[in-house]
Coordinates of C-alpha atoms in Angstrom, one line a residue:
M83 CA 160.5 -9.6 217.3
S84 CA 160.5 -11.2 220.8
D85 CA 163.2 -13.3 222.2
E86 CA 160.9 -16.4 222.0
E87 CA 160.3 -15.8 218.3
T88 CA 164.0 -15.2 217.7
S89 CA 164.8 -18.5 219.5
Y90 CA 162.2 -20.4 217.5
A91 CA 163.6 -19.0 214.2
S92 CA 167.1 -19.9 215.2
A93 CA 166.0 -23.5 215.8
G94 CA 164.9 -23.6 212.2
V95 CA 161.2 -22.7 212.4
D96 CA 160.3 -19.3 210.9
I97 CA 156.7 -18.4 211.8
A98 CA 156.9 -15.0 210.1
E99 CA 158.0 -16.5 206.8
A100 CA 155.3 -19.2 207.0
T101 CA 152.7 -16.4 207.5
R102 CA 154.0 -14.4 204.6
A103 CA 154.0 -17.5 202.3
L104 CA 150.4 -18.3 203.3
N105 CA 149.3 -14.7 202.7
A106 CA 150.8 -15.0 199.2
V107 CA 148.4 -17.8 198.2
R108 CA 145.4 -16.5 200.3
E109 CA 143.5 -15.2 197.2
A110 CA 144.0 -18.5 195.4
I111 CA 142.6 -20.4 198.4
E112 CA 139.7 -18.2 198.9
R113 CA 138.6 -18.6 195.2
T114 CA 137.8 -22.2 196.1
Y115 CA 135.2 -21.1 198.7
G116 CA 131.5 -21.1 197.9
D117 CA 128.5 -20.2 200.1
R118 CA 128.9 -23.6 201.9
V119 CA 132.2 -22.6 203.5
V120 CA 131.8 -20.9 206.9
G121 CA 134.7 -18.8 208.2
G122 CA 138.0 -18.6 206.5
L123 CA 141.8 -18.9 206.9
G124 CA 143.1 -18.8 210.4
A125 CA 140.4 -20.8 212.2
F126 CA 141.3 -23.9 214.2
G127 CA 139.1 -25.9 211.9
G128 CA 137.4 -25.6 208.6
M129 CA 133.6 -25.4 208.6
F130 CA 131.4 -26.6 205.8
R131 CA 127.6 -26.6 205.6
S132 CA 126.4 -30.2 205.5
S133 CA 123.0 -29.9 203.9
F134 CA 122.4 -31.9 200.7
P135 CA 118.9 -31.0 199.5
D136 CA 119.4 -32.8 196.1
L137 CA 120.2 -36.1 197.8
Q138 CA 117.8 -38.4 199.7
N139 CA 120.4 -40.4 201.6
P140 CA 123.8 -38.7 201.4
L141 CA 126.9 -40.7 202.2
L142 CA 130.2 -39.0 203.1
V143 CA 133.3 -40.5 201.5
S144 CA 136.8 -39.5 202.7
S145 CA 140.4 -40.3 201.6
I146 CA 143.9 -39.3 202.5
D147 CA 147.1 -39.8 200.4
G148 CA 150.4 -38.3 199.5
V149 CA 152.5 -37.6 196.4
G150 CA 155.4 -39.6 197.8
T151 CA 158.8 -39.1 196.4
K152 CA 157.6 -37.3 193.3
T153 CA 158.6 -34.3 195.3
A154 CA 162.3 -35.4 195.0
V155 CA 162.0 -35.2 191.2
A156 CA 160.4 -31.8 191.5
Q157 CA 163.4 -30.8 193.7
M158 CA 165.8 -32.1 191.0
V159 CA 164.0 -30.2 188.2
G160 CA 163.4 -27.1 190.4
D161 CA 159.7 -27.0 189.6
Y162 CA 157.0 -27.7 192.2
S163 CA 154.2 -26.1 190.2
G164 CA 152.2 -29.3 189.6
I165 CA 152.6 -31.1 192.9
G166 CA 149.6 -29.5 194.6
R167 CA 147.4 -30.4 191.6
D168 CA 148.8 -33.9 191.7
I169 CA 147.6 -34.5 195.3
V170 CA 144.2 -33.0 194.7
H171 CA 143.6 -35.1 191.5
H172 CA 144.8 -38.2 193.3
C173 CA 142.3 -37.7 196.1
V174 CA 139.5 -36.8 193.8
N175 CA 140.0 -40.0 191.8
D176 CA 140.1 -42.1 195.0
I177 CA 136.6 -41.0 196.2
L178 CA 135.4 -41.2 192.6
C179 CA 135.9 -44.9 192.9
Q180 CA 133.0 -44.8 195.4
G181 CA 131.0 -42.6 193.0
A182 CA 131.5 -39.5 195.1
R183 CA 132.0 -35.9 194.1
P184 CA 134.4 -33.8 196.1
L185 CA 133.2 -31.3 198.8
F186 CA 136.3 -30.1 200.6
F187 CA 140.0 -30.7 200.8
L188 CA 142.8 -30.1 203.4
D189 CA 146.6 -30.2 202.6
Y190 CA 149.7 -30.9 204.6
F191 CA 153.1 -29.4 203.7
G192 CA 156.0 -30.8 205.7
C193 CA 159.6 -29.6 205.5
S194 CA 162.8 -29.0 207.5
S195 CA 162.7 -25.3 206.9
L196 CA 160.1 -23.6 204.8
P197 CA 161.1 -23.2 201.1
A198 CA 158.7 -20.3 200.4
K199 CA 158.7 -20.6 196.6
A200 CA 158.0 -24.3 196.7
F201 CA 155.2 -23.8 199.3
E202 CA 153.5 -21.1 197.2
Q203 CA 153.7 -23.2 194.0
V204 CA 152.3 -26.3 195.8
V205 CA 149.4 -24.6 197.5
A206 CA 148.6 -22.4 194.5
S207 CA 148.3 -25.4 192.3
A208 CA 146.3 -27.3 194.9
A209 CA 143.9 -24.4 195.1
A210 CA 143.6 -24.2 191.3
A211 CA 142.8 -27.9 191.1
C212 CA 140.2 -27.6 193.9
E213 CA 138.6 -24.7 192.1
A214 CA 138.4 -26.6 188.9
T215 CA 136.8 -29.6 190.5
G216 CA 134.3 -27.7 192.7
C217 CA 136.1 -28.5 195.9
A218 CA 136.8 -26.1 198.7
L219 CA 140.3 -25.9 200.1
I220 CA 139.2 -25.2 203.7
G221 CA 142.3 -25.9 205.7
G222 CA 145.8 -27.2 205.9
E223 CA 149.0 -27.6 207.9
T224 CA 152.5 -26.3 207.3
A225 CA 154.9 -28.3 209.4
E226 CA 158.5 -27.2 209.8
M227 CA 160.4 -30.0 211.5
P228 CA 164.1 -29.8 211.3
G229 CA 165.6 -33.1 212.4
V230 CA 162.7 -35.0 211.0
Y231 CA 162.9 -33.9 207.4
R232 CA 166.2 -33.5 205.7
E233 CA 167.1 -30.0 204.5
G234 CA 165.6 -29.3 201.1
E235 CA 163.0 -32.1 201.3
I236 CA 159.3 -31.5 201.3
D237 CA 156.3 -33.8 202.0
V238 CA 152.9 -33.2 200.5
V239 CA 149.7 -34.9 201.7
G240 CA 146.0 -34.3 201.1
C241 CA 142.8 -35.3 202.7
I242 CA 139.4 -35.0 200.9
V243 CA 135.8 -35.4 201.8
G244 CA 133.1 -36.0 199.2
V245 CA 129.5 -37.1 199.0
V246 CA 127.5 -39.7 197.1
E247 CA 123.8 -40.8 197.1
F248 CA 123.8 -44.1 199.1
D249 CA 122.1 -46.0 196.3
K250 CA 124.5 -44.7 193.7
R251 CA 127.7 -45.7 195.6
L252 CA 130.3 -47.8 193.8
P253 CA 131.1 -50.6 193.2
R254 CA 127.6 -51.6 192.2
P255 CA 126.3 -55.2 192.7
C256 CA 125.7 -55.4 189.0
M257 CA 129.2 -56.7 188.1
G258 CA 129.2 -60.1 186.4
A259 CA 131.0 -62.4 184.0
G260 CA 131.4 -60.9 180.6
D261 CA 131.6 -57.3 181.8
R262 CA 134.2 -55.2 179.9
L263 CA 137.2 -53.5 181.5
I264 CA 137.8 -50.0 180.0
G265 CA 141.2 -48.6 180.8
L266 CA 141.5 -44.8 180.9
A267 CA 144.9 -43.5 179.8
S268 CA 147.3 -42.0 182.4
S269 CA 149.6 -39.1 181.6
G270 CA 152.6 -41.1 183.1
L271 CA 153.5 -42.3 186.6
H272 CA 150.9 -40.0 188.3
T273 CA 152.0 -40.1 192.0
N274 CA 153.2 -43.7 192.5
G275 CA 156.4 -45.7 191.9
F276 CA 158.8 -42.8 192.1
S277 CA 161.2 -44.4 194.5
L278 CA 161.7 -47.3 192.0
A279 CA 161.7 -44.9 189.0
R280 CA 164.4 -42.7 190.5
K281 CA 166.6 -45.7 191.4
A282 CA 166.2 -47.3 187.9
L283 CA 166.7 -44.1 186.0
F284 CA 169.2 -42.1 188.0
E285 CA 171.1 -44.5 190.3
I286 CA 171.3 -47.6 188.0
G287 CA 170.7 -46.1 184.6
G288 CA 172.8 -42.9 185.0
A289 CA 170.1 -40.7 183.5
S290 CA 169.6 -37.0 184.1
V291 CA 166.3 -35.1 184.4
D292 CA 167.5 -33.1 181.4
D293 CA 168.0 -36.1 179.2
L294 CA 165.5 -36.4 176.3
L295 CA 163.4 -39.6 176.1
P296 CA 164.5 -41.6 173.0
G297 CA 162.8 -40.3 169.9
S298 CA 161.2 -37.4 171.5
D299 CA 161.7 -33.8 172.6
V300 CA 160.4 -34.5 176.1
T301 CA 162.9 -34.5 179.0
T302 CA 163.0 -37.3 181.6
G303 CA 162.2 -34.8 184.3
S304 CA 159.1 -33.4 182.4
A305 CA 157.8 -36.9 181.7
L306 CA 158.2 -37.8 185.4
L307 CA 156.4 -34.6 186.5
A308 CA 153.5 -35.1 184.1
P309 CA 150.4 -34.2 186.1
H310 CA 148.2 -36.8 187.7
T311 CA 145.1 -37.0 185.5
C312 CA 141.8 -36.1 187.1
Y313 CA 139.0 -38.4 185.7
L314 CA 136.1 -36.6 187.3
S315 CA 134.9 -34.6 184.4
A316 CA 135.2 -37.5 182.0
L317 CA 133.4 -40.1 184.2
D318 CA 130.8 -38.0 186.1
P319 CA 128.3 -37.9 183.2
L320 CA 128.7 -41.7 182.8
L321 CA 128.0 -42.2 186.5
K322 CA 124.9 -40.1 186.3
D323 CA 123.7 -42.3 183.4
D324 CA 124.4 -45.5 185.4
L325 CA 126.9 -46.8 182.9
I326 CA 129.6 -47.6 185.4
C327 CA 129.5 -50.7 187.6
G328 CA 132.9 -50.2 189.3
L329 CA 136.0 -48.1 189.2
A330 CA 139.6 -48.9 190.2
H331 CA 142.1 -46.0 190.6
I332 CA 145.5 -47.5 189.5
T333 CA 147.9 -46.2 192.2
G334 CA 150.4 -48.0 194.4
G335 CA 150.4 -51.7 193.6
G336 CA 149.7 -51.1 189.9
I337 CA 146.9 -52.7 187.9
P338 CA 147.0 -56.1 189.7
D339 CA 146.5 -54.9 193.3
N340 CA 144.0 -52.1 192.5
T341 CA 141.8 -54.1 190.2
R342 CA 141.6 -56.9 192.7
R343 CA 140.1 -54.4 195.2
I344 CA 136.9 -54.2 193.2
T345 CA 136.7 -57.7 191.7
P346 CA 133.7 -59.6 193.3
D347 CA 133.9 -63.1 194.6
G348 CA 133.7 -65.7 191.9
L349 CA 135.2 -63.4 189.2
Q350 CA 138.7 -62.7 187.9
A351 CA 139.8 -59.8 185.8
V352 CA 141.5 -60.9 182.6
I353 CA 143.5 -58.1 181.0
E354 CA 145.1 -58.2 177.6
R355 CA 148.7 -57.0 177.4
G356 CA 149.3 -54.6 174.6
A357 CA 145.7 -53.5 174.4
W358 CA 146.7 -49.9 175.2
T359 CA 149.5 -47.4 174.3
L360 CA 152.4 -47.5 176.7
P361 CA 153.9 -44.0 177.5
A362 CA 157.6 -43.9 176.6
I363 CA 158.7 -43.1 180.2
F364 CA 157.8 -46.7 181.3
S365 CA 160.0 -48.3 178.7
E366 CA 162.8 -46.0 179.7
I367 CA 162.5 -47.0 183.4
Q368 CA 162.4 -50.7 182.5
E369 CA 165.4 -50.6 180.2
R370 CA 167.6 -48.5 182.3
G371 CA 166.7 -50.3 185.5
G372 CA 166.8 -53.8 184.0
L373 CA 163.3 -54.5 185.5
S374 CA 161.1 -57.4 184.7
G375 CA 157.6 -57.0 183.3
D376 CA 156.1 -58.2 186.6
D377 CA 158.2 -55.6 188.6
M378 CA 156.8 -52.9 186.3
M379 CA 153.2 -54.0 186.6
E380 CA 153.4 -54.2 190.4
A381 CA 154.9 -50.7 190.8
F382 CA 153.4 -48.6 188.1
N383 CA 150.1 -47.8 186.4
M384 CA 151.8 -48.7 183.1
G385 CA 149.7 -46.1 181.2
I386 CA 146.3 -46.9 182.7
G387 CA 145.2 -44.5 185.4
M388 CA 141.7 -45.8 186.0
I389 CA 139.8 -48.9 185.1
A390 CA 136.0 -48.8 184.6
V391 CA 133.9 -52.0 184.7
V392 CA 130.9 -51.7 182.3
K393 CA 128.3 -53.9 180.9
P394 CA 129.2 -55.4 177.4
D395 CA 126.3 -53.6 175.7
S396 CA 127.6 -50.3 177.1
A397 CA 131.3 -50.7 176.3
T398 CA 131.2 -49.0 172.9
E399 CA 129.2 -46.0 174.2
V400 CA 131.4 -45.6 177.2
R401 CA 134.6 -45.5 175.1
E402 CA 133.0 -43.1 172.5
R403 CA 131.8 -40.7 175.2
L404 CA 135.2 -40.8 176.9
S405 CA 136.9 -40.1 173.7
A406 CA 134.5 -37.2 172.9
S407 CA 135.4 -35.7 176.3
G408 CA 139.1 -35.8 175.4
Q409 CA 140.0 -38.8 177.5
A410 CA 141.8 -41.7 175.7
A411 CA 140.3 -45.1 176.7
F412 CA 140.9 -48.7 175.7
D413 CA 139.0 -51.9 175.9
I414 CA 141.6 -53.9 177.9
G415 CA 139.8 -57.0 179.0
E416 CA 136.8 -58.6 180.8
L417 CA 135.6 -60.2 184.0
Q418 CA 135.5 -64.0 183.8
P419 CA 134.5 -66.7 186.3
G420 CA 137.2 -67.6 188.7
E421 CA 138.8 -66.8 192.1
P422 CA 139.2 -63.0 192.6
S423 CA 142.5 -62.2 190.8
V424 CA 144.0 -60.4 187.9
K425 CA 145.3 -62.5 185.0
F426 CA 147.3 -61.0 182.1
V427 CA 147.0 -62.7 178.7

């Protein structure tokens, strides 16, 4: 090892360990490649063939997001095996709201000094999620930045690019008064609201990640780390059959902010409280933290991970097909005339 490398390692950046950790997940990453990926690991940029013979007017759709402080819960539990999957699913759902299917994905792993086990778990689960959704993991960045990140912290971010036929992009102009709002169940918090959840549960409420949720055999830590649901396989057939007018991914800002993002001028979304089953973790957060219902709605998805806008005569078919795919769904409200807003009744 050269003096320069020794000096860099002594400053907290171990290039050799980063290389070893990357090689440990190389096979998982390369399984996501198809014949459209050109080159491989180690290039300065990922290359992807951009021909779309099945589309007349292809439109690229991109998104970038992070898992936020869910990583802090993973650190508390000692399990990062779902974090990579979380960020892939989050990004896939985001571009699904434009009707797009994923093409390729890039990840960012930030830390003070590289925790090899956590890195391997995160990247391996991201690769598995990419493989399952037909998305190539073509690049990434591992950033060791002592002095920027605190020791033991990690930060996980993902960037995705997908494609949709221009005329099939969402939201569609077909939305109107009387359209039904179909809520697709979440598995829990997904990847948003963890700063408030941790404060409510652990700082104020005195809970531990090992505590069982009341009336269950599920620990608080397991409930918080429940994977971010990917809605691609459930919704893609409905998109192909033109049964979806709009989609809202319920992330930061909860149901109100995200539903407003797709509500057309002259319409308001009227949502019925109690129209769906609330996962127990949300009640635990609210009770331990002494939070109001409005606080909860603004911070969390409250058990609804995606809202689909559908025509009234299609609502039953959509719910039945979602149920047949294994995705729980609820008729939670409708669009009504009014200023763009979300109203709970």
